[in-house]
XYZ file of C-alpha atoms in Angstrom:
568
model
C -0.269 0.098 0.162
C 1.402 3.432 -0.824
C 1.665 6.265 1.627
C 0.812 9.301 -0.651
C -1.730 11.983 -0.695
C -4.066 11.040 -3.902
C -3.104 14.377 -5.906
C 0.695 13.487 -5.631
C -0.270 10.008 -6.944
C -2.229 11.317 -9.840
C 0.688 13.625 -10.882
C 3.231 10.779 -10.553
C 1.230 8.314 -12.851
C 1.775 9.971 -16.375
C 5.462 10.909 -16.010
C 6.572 7.872 -18.176
C 5.337 6.026 -21.185
C 6.854 2.947 -20.058
C 5.226 0.703 -17.232
C 6.002 1.911 -13.833
C 6.278 -0.208 -10.662
C 5.077 1.981 -7.722
C 7.635 1.740 -4.608
C 7.046 -0.606 -1.779
C 6.238 0.929 1.664
C 9.259 2.753 3.206
C 9.018 1.706 6.819
C 10.876 4.426 7.954
C 8.896 7.115 6.333
C 5.770 4.929 7.393
C 6.803 5.405 11.089
C 7.668 9.019 10.871
C 4.129 9.760 9.199
C 1.921 7.561 11.553
C 3.465 9.293 14.666
C 2.415 12.562 13.108
C -1.227 11.604 12.060
C -2.305 15.322 11.376
C -0.754 14.307 8.132
C -3.538 11.939 7.503
C -6.580 14.098 8.806
C -6.628 16.428 5.713
C -6.109 13.747 3.379
C -8.072 11.317 1.299
C -5.235 8.657 1.289
C -5.526 5.749 3.781
C -2.063 4.898 5.569
C -0.986 1.461 5.612
C -1.186 -0.264 8.997
C -2.527 2.957 10.981
C -6.067 3.652 12.325
C -7.272 6.918 11.360
C -10.689 8.691 12.685
C -12.646 11.106 10.465
C -16.214 12.443 9.938
C -18.892 12.371 7.715
C -21.791 14.933 7.144
C -24.965 13.545 6.763
C -25.955 12.718 3.096
C -22.506 13.883 1.987
C -20.301 10.900 0.649
C -16.586 10.779 1.331
C -13.942 8.610 -0.451
C -10.675 7.406 0.348
C -7.809 5.665 -1.818
C -5.048 3.405 -1.480
C -3.047 1.773 -3.987
C -1.818 -2.292 -3.683
C 1.224 -2.437 -5.797
C 1.452 -6.222 -6.557
C -0.614 -8.836 -7.360
C -1.720 -11.680 -4.808
C -1.247 -9.284 -1.796
C -2.858 -9.696 1.629
C -5.483 -7.001 2.147
C -7.513 -6.279 5.328
C -9.864 -3.094 5.738
C -11.887 -2.408 8.925
C -14.424 0.299 9.217
C -16.054 1.013 12.630
C -19.119 3.027 12.889
C -19.413 5.444 16.006
C -22.607 7.083 16.419
C -24.478 6.332 13.632
C -25.244 3.656 10.915
C -22.846 3.898 7.800
C -23.274 2.647 4.127
C -19.472 1.872 2.821
C -18.448 0.209 -0.375
C -14.865 -1.109 -1.324
C -13.794 -1.515 -4.981
C -11.071 -1.455 -7.006
C -9.685 -0.268 -10.515
C -6.701 -0.835 -12.487
C -3.974 1.752 -12.497
C -3.177 3.349 -15.908
C -0.096 2.355 -17.247
C 0.862 4.584 -20.039
C 0.432 8.278 -20.473
C -1.453 10.164 -22.951
C -2.499 8.501 -26.217
C -0.672 10.824 -28.579
C 2.511 9.513 -27.662
C 3.827 13.017 -27.063
C 5.253 12.147 -23.681
C 3.666 15.569 -22.320
C 1.877 14.885 -19.211
C -1.731 15.278 -19.416
C -3.607 18.070 -17.186
C -4.432 17.187 -13.661
C -7.898 17.438 -14.084
C -7.858 14.824 -17.026
C -5.707 12.363 -15.050
C -7.986 12.772 -12.121
C -11.085 11.886 -14.199
C -9.317 9.105 -16.109
C -8.705 7.207 -12.822
C -11.554 8.529 -10.416
C -14.518 8.656 -12.522
C -14.507 4.848 -13.096
C -16.432 2.771 -10.718
C -14.128 0.097 -10.693
C -14.908 -3.682 -9.544
C -16.835 -3.813 -6.395
C -15.232 -5.955 -3.877
C -17.631 -5.511 -0.606
C -20.335 -3.442 0.616
C -22.380 -2.997 3.687
C -24.799 -1.048 5.790
C -25.260 -0.884 9.454
C -23.752 0.159 12.831
C -21.477 -3.066 13.232
C -17.728 -3.154 13.273
C -17.165 -4.707 9.588
C -14.215 -6.250 8.006
C -13.116 -6.921 4.232
C -10.110 -9.884 4.388
C -8.484 -11.198 1.288
C -5.468 -13.294 1.448
C -4.568 -12.471 -2.449
C -5.763 -9.318 -3.616
C -5.139 -7.701 -7.254
C -3.092 -4.606 -7.509
C -4.903 -1.549 -8.240
C -6.196 1.683 -6.963
C -8.522 0.960 -4.321
C -11.524 3.224 -3.199
C -13.457 3.290 -0.178
C -16.662 4.970 -0.374
C -18.751 5.925 2.859
C -22.017 7.680 3.391
C -24.199 8.559 6.337
C -27.780 9.012 5.945
C -29.020 9.512 9.352
C -26.856 12.223 10.853
C -23.306 13.836 11.013
C -21.159 11.204 12.708
C -17.617 10.220 12.742
C -15.870 6.844 12.068
C -12.611 4.949 12.074
C -11.139 3.087 9.354
C -8.117 0.889 9.452
C -6.259 -0.829 6.496
C -3.242 -3.250 6.147
C -1.353 -5.139 3.335
C 0.270 -7.188 6.398
C -2.826 -8.424 8.642
C -1.033 -11.454 9.918
C 1.868 -9.742 11.332
C 0.085 -6.214 12.246
C -2.892 -7.900 14.514
C -3.736 -4.482 16.093
C -6.931 -5.610 17.357
C -7.132 -7.679 20.371
C -8.365 -11.141 19.256
C -11.369 -12.551 21.286
C -11.524 -15.922 23.020
C -13.527 -18.796 21.364
C -16.552 -17.897 23.680
C -16.478 -14.095 23.718
C -19.718 -13.841 25.900
C -20.026 -11.872 29.148
C -21.385 -14.071 32.029
C -23.326 -12.799 34.982
C -21.993 -14.866 37.723
C -23.792 -13.285 40.781
C -26.804 -10.812 41.024
C -28.161 -8.608 43.787
C -30.123 -5.596 44.286
C -27.289 -3.111 43.829
C -24.510 -5.394 42.353
C -23.807 -7.441 39.385
C -20.789 -9.450 39.042
C -19.329 -10.265 35.708
C -17.013 -12.814 34.222
C -15.387 -13.283 30.693
C -12.586 -15.407 29.413
C -9.268 -13.488 28.760
C -8.282 -12.195 25.245
C -5.512 -14.731 23.543
C -3.926 -11.444 22.410
C -2.939 -11.326 26.332
C -2.771 -14.899 27.613
C -0.913 -16.162 24.291
C 0.781 -13.595 22.542
C 1.544 -11.594 25.940
C 0.586 -8.203 24.391
C -0.546 -5.577 26.912
C -4.321 -5.787 27.205
C -6.596 -3.970 29.535
C -10.342 -4.436 29.910
C -12.906 -1.797 29.821
C -16.687 -2.270 31.114
C -19.227 -0.057 29.967
C -22.791 0.226 32.035
C -25.964 2.097 30.838
C -29.478 1.454 31.059
C -30.510 1.780 27.383
C -29.049 -0.868 25.211
C -25.608 -2.666 24.131
C -22.853 -0.897 22.204
C -21.033 -2.423 19.441
C -17.639 -0.438 19.494
C -15.581 1.613 22.109
C -15.876 4.276 19.392
C -19.635 4.327 19.961
C -19.418 4.747 23.675
C -16.895 7.884 23.305
C -19.426 9.199 21.036
C -22.052 8.800 23.282
C -20.057 10.028 26.397
C -19.158 13.283 24.095
C -21.329 16.398 23.843
C -24.276 15.922 21.827
C -23.844 19.180 20.143
C -20.315 18.240 19.226
C -20.969 18.348 15.476
C -22.692 21.833 15.815
C -19.041 23.260 15.880
C -17.901 21.450 12.494
C -17.490 23.442 9.633
C -19.707 23.132 6.384
C -18.687 20.402 3.796
C -16.409 21.889 1.097
C -14.443 24.197 3.582
C -10.514 23.228 4.170
C -9.714 21.527 7.300
C -6.800 21.933 9.193
C -5.285 19.637 11.596
C -5.931 22.386 14.344
C -9.666 22.367 13.411
C -9.793 18.568 14.373
C -8.201 19.253 17.798
C -11.014 21.402 18.519
C -14.451 20.226 17.419
C -15.092 17.061 19.347
C -13.010 14.484 17.660
C -10.678 12.276 19.679
C -6.990 13.140 19.869
C -4.674 10.568 18.264
C -1.354 11.522 20.100
C -2.028 9.764 23.395
C -0.688 6.066 22.226
C -1.295 3.567 24.959
C -3.659 5.813 26.893
C -7.242 5.766 27.208
C -8.747 7.676 24.267
C -10.936 10.396 25.045
C -12.828 13.260 23.582
C -11.391 17.057 23.709
C -13.615 19.602 24.659
C -12.947 22.960 22.725
C -11.950 25.847 25.212
C -13.498 29.223 25.342
C -10.149 30.624 24.439
C -10.679 29.169 20.626
C -13.883 30.975 20.691
C -15.846 27.447 20.309
C -17.485 25.764 22.882
C -19.837 22.600 23.529
C -22.745 22.363 25.456
C -21.648 19.074 27.267
C -24.525 17.410 28.899
C -23.559 14.859 31.781
C -24.350 11.454 30.983
C -25.257 9.844 34.567
C -26.917 6.626 33.014
C -23.748 5.824 31.072
C -20.459 4.597 32.596
C -17.020 3.283 31.628
C -14.335 2.119 33.728
C -11.115 0.480 32.717
C -10.091 -2.340 35.357
C -6.708 -3.349 33.949
C -6.342 -7.104 33.015
C -8.671 -8.535 35.587
C -11.452 -11.075 33.985
C -13.823 -10.764 36.741
C -15.582 -7.519 38.154
C -18.281 -6.325 40.426
C -20.546 -3.572 39.288
C -22.056 -1.921 42.675
C -24.245 0.990 43.333
C -26.927 0.030 41.240
C -30.610 0.659 41.475
C -32.849 -2.311 42.624
C -35.167 -3.840 39.987
C -33.570 -1.956 37.189
C -32.300 -3.126 33.828
C -28.849 -2.327 32.810
C -26.679 -3.215 29.858
C -22.993 -4.287 30.042
C -20.472 -4.310 27.276
C -16.587 -5.400 27.817
C -14.006 -4.032 25.415
C -10.278 -5.508 25.261
C -7.907 -2.761 24.555
C -4.534 -3.219 23.029
C -2.858 -0.443 25.019
C -0.041 -0.709 22.597
C -2.041 0.124 19.728
C -4.949 1.713 21.620
C -7.333 -0.497 19.387
C -10.185 -2.241 21.060
C -12.466 -5.444 20.316
C -16.004 -5.833 21.496
C -16.924 -8.828 23.667
C -20.473 -10.069 23.324
C -22.662 -7.476 25.397
C -25.194 -8.873 28.276
C -27.907 -7.442 30.280
C -29.418 -7.954 33.572
C -32.059 -6.843 35.818
C -31.396 -6.252 39.321
C -33.201 -7.835 42.355
C -36.140 -5.923 43.681
C -35.842 -4.164 47.003
C -37.024 -5.988 49.967
C -40.217 -5.013 50.511
C -40.493 -2.847 53.402
C -42.942 -3.626 56.645
C -44.960 -0.678 57.521
C -44.649 -0.191 61.243
C -48.027 1.031 62.785
C -48.019 4.196 65.100
C -49.872 4.079 67.983
C -51.444 7.532 69.148
C -49.327 9.120 72.067
C -46.846 6.234 72.380
C -43.082 6.387 71.383
C -41.709 4.053 68.991
C -38.121 3.195 68.592
C -36.614 2.967 65.057
C -33.428 1.502 63.822
C -32.270 2.237 60.088
C -29.687 0.694 58.251
C -26.694 2.873 56.583
C -28.513 4.597 53.683
C -31.693 2.659 54.269
C -35.369 3.796 55.070
C -38.287 2.758 57.300
C -41.821 3.417 56.402
C -44.547 3.950 59.328
C -48.018 4.542 59.272
C -50.284 6.808 61.704
C -54.061 6.405 61.197
C -55.775 8.481 63.756
C -59.004 6.675 65.249
C -61.176 9.766 65.734
C -61.516 13.212 63.642
C -59.050 15.481 64.745
C -58.121 19.115 63.905
C -53.967 18.609 64.370
C -51.360 15.846 64.031
C -48.109 16.349 65.955
C -45.009 14.411 64.992
C -42.364 14.284 67.531
C -38.834 13.126 66.320
C -35.783 12.338 68.539
C -32.859 11.506 66.455
C -30.143 9.902 68.370
C -27.060 9.904 66.141
C -26.854 12.049 62.878
C -29.323 13.649 60.852
C -32.316 11.784 59.547
C -34.475 12.564 56.962
C -38.726 12.686 57.490
C -41.122 12.629 54.973
C -44.943 12.697 55.652
C -47.599 12.158 53.126
C -51.475 12.488 54.108
C -53.573 10.020 51.583
C -50.593 10.276 48.960
C -50.236 14.119 49.248
C -46.589 15.346 50.433
C -46.855 17.403 53.523
C -43.531 17.437 54.876
C -39.801 17.027 53.782
C -37.352 17.846 56.072
C -33.750 17.050 57.830
C -33.942 16.485 61.676
C -30.889 16.514 64.256
C -31.633 16.021 68.021
C -35.430 16.801 69.047
C -37.764 18.311 66.500
C -41.659 18.822 66.589
C -43.762 19.266 63.725
C -47.612 20.146 63.708
C -49.711 19.436 60.797
C -53.349 20.431 59.946
C -55.532 17.315 60.212
C -58.523 15.734 58.267
C -60.984 13.372 58.809
C -60.295 9.701 58.294
C -56.958 10.672 56.998
C -54.099 8.238 57.018
C -50.568 9.374 57.364
C -47.416 7.747 55.716
C -43.874 8.370 57.195
C -40.826 7.756 55.248
C -37.478 8.047 57.329
C -34.213 7.891 55.801
C -31.244 6.989 57.553
C -27.704 8.921 57.162
C -24.951 7.908 54.662
C -22.175 7.844 57.546
C -23.678 4.977 59.265
C -26.591 3.430 61.031
C -29.299 5.709 62.535
C -31.326 5.178 65.565
C -34.381 7.298 66.330
C -37.639 7.894 68.548
C -41.075 8.809 67.037
C -44.060 10.044 68.672
C -47.073 10.791 66.733
C -50.541 11.843 68.350
C -53.700 13.722 67.291
C -54.493 14.948 71.181
C -53.234 18.442 71.696
C -50.717 19.238 74.352
C -49.409 15.532 74.261
C -45.488 16.292 74.473
C -43.224 13.153 75.423
C -40.120 14.682 74.500
C -38.695 17.457 76.593
C -38.070 20.698 74.658
C -34.436 21.644 74.076
C -32.655 24.963 73.730
C -30.930 25.659 70.468
C -27.411 25.159 72.059
C -27.137 22.031 73.720
C -23.457 22.551 74.814
C -22.209 22.337 78.300
C -19.807 25.361 79.071
C -16.601 24.727 81.609
C -15.207 27.917 83.228
C -11.294 27.734 82.895
C -10.681 30.264 85.854
C -13.105 28.176 88.185
C -11.226 25.278 87.572
C -9.367 23.818 90.846
C -7.354 20.506 91.667
C -10.914 18.806 92.948
C -13.784 20.692 90.970
C -14.902 22.090 87.939
C -17.592 24.638 87.483
C -19.858 24.139 84.363
C -23.244 25.799 82.907
C -25.734 24.994 80.021
C -28.888 26.417 78.614
C -32.565 25.496 79.872
C -36.036 26.482 78.268
C -39.033 28.213 79.571
C -40.498 24.701 80.401
C -39.923 23.302 83.780
C -37.929 20.110 83.252
C -35.727 17.925 85.400
C -31.860 18.151 84.674
C -29.360 15.379 85.659
C -25.735 15.600 85.556
C -23.111 12.646 85.316
C -19.346 12.288 85.555
C -16.993 9.662 84.201
C -13.343 9.517 84.498
C -11.341 8.811 81.153
C -7.784 8.594 80.074
C -5.887 11.212 79.367
C -5.522 10.389 75.636
C -9.314 10.326 75.164
C -10.170 12.242 72.183
C -13.101 13.883 70.396
C -13.443 10.906 68.055
C -14.214 8.652 71.074
C -16.620 11.090 72.393
C -18.286 11.541 69.161
C -18.836 7.549 69.176
C -20.584 7.904 72.376
C -22.963 10.591 71.526
C -26.126 8.501 71.398
C -28.534 11.111 72.679
C -31.433 8.494 73.008
C -29.352 6.532 75.978
C -30.711 7.719 79.135
C -29.682 8.049 83.001
C -30.803 4.573 83.565
C -27.786 3.260 81.268
C -25.444 4.948 83.877
C -23.864 3.553 86.995
C -25.088 5.020 90.128
C -21.654 6.185 91.259
C -21.512 8.302 88.107
C -24.346 10.438 89.346
C -23.693 13.830 90.549
C -27.005 15.389 91.281
C -30.418 16.048 89.602
C -32.632 19.364 89.904
C -35.628 21.083 88.145
C -35.153 24.251 86.530
C -36.634 26.780 84.103
C -37.075 30.370 83.529
C -39.847 32.507 81.792
C -37.184 34.755 80.519
C -35.283 32.612 77.865
C -32.324 34.926 78.174
C -31.827 34.010 81.563
C -32.677 30.133 81.118
C -28.926 29.446 82.391
C -28.050 27.220 85.180
C -24.429 26.531 86.502
C -23.230 23.752 89.065
C -19.973 23.199 90.545
C -18.645 19.399 90.600
C -16.760 18.761 93.701
C -14.727 15.605 94.747
C -12.617 15.161 91.759
C -8.900 14.015 91.335
C -6.104 16.258 90.747
C -4.586 16.355 86.899
C -7.594 13.941 85.949
C -9.759 13.938 82.910
C -13.630 13.648 83.250
C -16.546 13.456 80.696
C -19.515 15.487 81.886
C -22.892 14.372 80.459
C -26.183 16.547 81.207
C -29.776 14.809 80.939
C -32.890 16.682 80.623
C -36.167 14.648 81.548
C -39.557 15.404 80.139
C -42.892 14.751 81.741
C -43.207 11.381 79.786
C -39.907 10.130 81.457
C -37.878 10.259 78.005
C -34.559 11.959 78.161
C -32.494 13.900 76.007
C -28.665 13.920 76.552
C -26.564 17.298 75.921
C -23.477 17.380 74.037
C -20.907 15.709 76.227
C -18.038 18.040 77.601
C -14.366 16.546 78.367
C -12.916 18.398 81.305
C -9.508 18.195 83.482
C -8.689 19.304 87.045
C -5.840 21.285 87.791
C -2.601 19.153 88.546
C -1.146 21.618 90.913
C -3.038 24.196 93.130
């Protein structure tokens, strides 16, 4: 195959009246040219042994040429459609061996030469219409000028072409195993485990192969090029110049076509920068994911949605050539989410709820009698949780709750309320909830906005510490507890013990300091102080304050770490 631009080829043909054999492939020149692939971007000549990427405007045919110099030459041509079906045809015509018929030896005008060669249809060797990666392979091809004609009738699109006269030695595409299917070996609600047989290119030929998995909800893909087209901007071709204009290699680098100078790396798509005056409106494709996993042949896809159908495709990529081959894709539906049991809430009774990490629980409240208002009281013991309340299907409330919160909603005769509680992403959630249609039924004590305990450093002695905390206008019982801890006790350990739902009944009697009632009608003066005595010099203590409501339920303030003076 000859590495020449077509105009140059046409100029060379009539220079001699004697039969002329075209030169064989200059390997040094070939290697230099395929390293500078911009040489082919603007050309209608297909290089021997290198994949090219190009474009097609809708209903605008494109023609490529290459020369086979000798008869009985092996030939392989591969065309890869990316994001639209293609119609393509490969044909061959004989090369003219003599110059102009008048025998003058004067070269014919360029246009006459062009018509002499390219206006002939030639002999059709192969044609195809569709979006599959399709091949023409011949172990013995005649010499001649080969033409590859391509057309896209659906939309503007791009594609890849690879042609070689040494298919046996090149082998740029990874070979598929005898069974190229992807097996689903395990199926869960949010996970799917896939396994496949390794490519012989890796296991036998020891070439560097990595596997790339593509996951989406729409359909299987037939090429990695099609995946990249889907991942790129929908409007990439809006930036392309109109047919007939000259293209420079610079243009190709900035209107959505894949860069070709990253051999051995994962191929991607360039996005134009604003400084070039062209921009694509890139739309995130949250339903299409590609991940390359090295040379493993088993992989678990996680974080999927339950009861959802997914399509899985696997591509073997030769990291030396950056060319890929598709396995036979598969699909699978994840298992259904386990049906949630709905917990019935009783009017005025506190219910304990445990929720797994990222999990959810459903509760139902159906007041027996007609009611004007419904009150939901929620006590989140650890991290914040989300509460949603629907009345007869209509969303009334959706909020995140931390600590103790109370929500009062307008009632409706014979209404039923569905409560959805969603846990934290950090870990499991523990909470208490109370629903009631009776006014003034309050089981949880009211809390101030600030539930910290303040220690006064200047009042600290070798045997005592003085602390203060805020109260409310409601008269409540407060109990304070102390516990000696090691000097290396830190905030992380304290955080693990911050379950606000654990009451004084879980503490040792020896840790109790005192209990007292306290409130103030003036919220600005609702502050109380207490001095804790009988402590050891230079020791660290963890202090806890519990507020206990009329219904007996308690809420713990934020723990406070204090230390007595070592020398007094």
